[in-house]
Coordinates of C-alpha atoms and ligand atoms in Angstrom, one line a residue:
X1 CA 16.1 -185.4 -159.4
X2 CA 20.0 -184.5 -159.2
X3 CA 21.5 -187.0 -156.8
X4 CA 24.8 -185.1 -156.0
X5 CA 27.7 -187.7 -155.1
X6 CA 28.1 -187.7 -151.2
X7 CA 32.1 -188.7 -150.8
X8 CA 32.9 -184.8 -150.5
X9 CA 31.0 -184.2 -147.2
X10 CA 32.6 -184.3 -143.8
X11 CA 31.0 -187.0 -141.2
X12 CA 28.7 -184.2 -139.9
X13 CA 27.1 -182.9 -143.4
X14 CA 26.2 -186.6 -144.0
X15 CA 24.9 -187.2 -140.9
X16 CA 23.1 -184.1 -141.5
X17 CA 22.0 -185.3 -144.8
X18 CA 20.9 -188.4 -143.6
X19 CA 18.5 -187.3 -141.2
X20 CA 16.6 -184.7 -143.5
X21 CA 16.4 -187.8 -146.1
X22 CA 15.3 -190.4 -143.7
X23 CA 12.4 -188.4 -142.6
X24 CA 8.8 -188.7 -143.0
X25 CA 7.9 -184.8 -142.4
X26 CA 10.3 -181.7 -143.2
X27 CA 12.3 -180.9 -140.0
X28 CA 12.8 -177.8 -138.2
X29 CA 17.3 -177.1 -137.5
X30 CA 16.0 -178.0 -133.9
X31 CA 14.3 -181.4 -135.2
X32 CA 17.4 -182.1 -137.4
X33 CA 19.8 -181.3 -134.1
X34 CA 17.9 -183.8 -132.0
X35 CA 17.8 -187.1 -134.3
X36 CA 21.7 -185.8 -135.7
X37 CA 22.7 -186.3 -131.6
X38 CA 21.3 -189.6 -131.7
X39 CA 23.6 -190.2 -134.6
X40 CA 26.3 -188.5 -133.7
X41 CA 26.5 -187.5 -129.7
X42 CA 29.6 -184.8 -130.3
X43 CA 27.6 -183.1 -132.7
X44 CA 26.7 -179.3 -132.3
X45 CA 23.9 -177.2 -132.8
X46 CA 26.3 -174.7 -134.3
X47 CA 27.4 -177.6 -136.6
X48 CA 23.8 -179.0 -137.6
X49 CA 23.3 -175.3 -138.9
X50 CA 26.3 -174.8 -140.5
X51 CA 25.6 -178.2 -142.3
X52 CA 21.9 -177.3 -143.2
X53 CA 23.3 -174.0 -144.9
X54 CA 26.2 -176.1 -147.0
X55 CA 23.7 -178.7 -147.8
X56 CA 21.4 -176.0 -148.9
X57 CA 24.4 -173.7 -151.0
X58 CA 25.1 -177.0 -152.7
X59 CA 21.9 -178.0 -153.7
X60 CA 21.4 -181.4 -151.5
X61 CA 18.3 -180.1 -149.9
X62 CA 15.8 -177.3 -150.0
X63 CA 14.9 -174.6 -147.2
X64 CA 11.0 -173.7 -146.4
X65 CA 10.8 -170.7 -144.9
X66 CA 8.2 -168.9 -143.0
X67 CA 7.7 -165.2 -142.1
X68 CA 7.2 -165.8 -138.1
X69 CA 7.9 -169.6 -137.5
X70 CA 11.2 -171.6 -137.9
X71 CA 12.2 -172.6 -141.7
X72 CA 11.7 -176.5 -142.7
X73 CA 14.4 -178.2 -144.1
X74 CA 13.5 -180.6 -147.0
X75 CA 15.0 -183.6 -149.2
X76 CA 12.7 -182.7 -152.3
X77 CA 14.8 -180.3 -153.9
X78 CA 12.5 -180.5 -157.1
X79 CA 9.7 -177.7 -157.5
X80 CA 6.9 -178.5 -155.6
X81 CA 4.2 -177.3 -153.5
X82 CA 3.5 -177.6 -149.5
X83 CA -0.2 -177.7 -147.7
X84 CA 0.7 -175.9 -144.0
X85 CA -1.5 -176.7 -141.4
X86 CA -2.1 -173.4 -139.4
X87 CA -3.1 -175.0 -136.1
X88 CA -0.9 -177.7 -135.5
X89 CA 2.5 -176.6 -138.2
X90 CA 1.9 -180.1 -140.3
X91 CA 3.3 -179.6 -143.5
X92 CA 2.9 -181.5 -146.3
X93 CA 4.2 -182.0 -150.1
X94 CA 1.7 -181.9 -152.8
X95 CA 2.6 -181.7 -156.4
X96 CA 0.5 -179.1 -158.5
X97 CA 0.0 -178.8 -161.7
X98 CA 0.6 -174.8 -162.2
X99 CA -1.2 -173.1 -165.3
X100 CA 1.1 -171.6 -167.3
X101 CA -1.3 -168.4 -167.2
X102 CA -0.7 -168.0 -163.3
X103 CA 3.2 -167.9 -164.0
X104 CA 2.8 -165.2 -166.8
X105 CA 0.0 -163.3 -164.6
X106 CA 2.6 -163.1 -162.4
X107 CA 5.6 -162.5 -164.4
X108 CA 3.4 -159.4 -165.9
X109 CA 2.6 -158.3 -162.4
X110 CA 6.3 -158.3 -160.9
X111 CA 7.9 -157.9 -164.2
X112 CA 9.8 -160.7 -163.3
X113 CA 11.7 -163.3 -166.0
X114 CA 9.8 -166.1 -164.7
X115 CA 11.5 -169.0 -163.1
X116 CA 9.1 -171.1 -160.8
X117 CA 6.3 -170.7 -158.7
X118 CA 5.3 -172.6 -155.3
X119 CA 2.6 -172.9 -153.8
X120 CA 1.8 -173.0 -150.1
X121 CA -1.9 -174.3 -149.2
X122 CA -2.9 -172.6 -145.4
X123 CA -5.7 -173.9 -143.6
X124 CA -6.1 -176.8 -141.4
X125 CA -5.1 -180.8 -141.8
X126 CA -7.5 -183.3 -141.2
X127 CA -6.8 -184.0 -137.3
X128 CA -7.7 -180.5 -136.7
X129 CA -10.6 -180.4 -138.9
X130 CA -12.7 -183.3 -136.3
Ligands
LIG1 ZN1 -3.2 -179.6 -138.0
LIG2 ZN1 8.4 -180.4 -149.5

């Protein structure tokens, strides 16, 4: 992975930055916003999004999104694939191995060039499974 140099970003992009790579789960703009504060009291919500789109244009982090639900910012930027817990919003990283036959089923289907695919697993995690 593509560790871009940090000594261009203002105080509030690395704070930014920091947050999203000290996490243990990918973090909502609202999630990023609360631990920033703790970081950084002056810091606001119009800045923490600002920062998460500059981070994302410049390839320091990766967006999630989801049709309905608020995106998940994350410090894997390589591809890889997500299991989403559909009662309780956990979402996970898994790495898949992706037959190259799925890509070109695709491809044909979209007549797409084809790039990448990811996966996103739905169902539930295993606290909500007991
Ligand atoms: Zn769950
Ligand atoms: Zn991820």
């Amino acid at each position: 992975m593509a560790q871009v140099a940090q000594k261009n970003l203002t105080k509030q992009r690395a704070v930014v930055l920091q947050v999203i790579r000290q996490a243990e789960q990918h973090l909502t703009a609202n999630e990023v916003y609360d631990r920033a504060k703790q970081l950084l009291p002056t810091i606001s919500f119009a800045t923490v999004y600002n920062s998460l789109r500059f981070l994302k244009d410049a390839g320091y982090i990766a967006e999630i999104e989801f049709a309905g639900s608020a995106s998940r910012f994350d410090k894997r930027v390589e591809r890889h694939d997500h299991a989403l817990c559909v009662k309780c919003g956990k979402l996970i990283d898994i790495d898949l191995e992706i037959p190259q036959e799925l890509v070109q089923t695709a491809a044909i289907l979209s007549n797409f060039r084809p790039d990448s695919i990811e996966i996103t697993l739905r169902g539930l995690c295993p606290d909500c499974t007991e």
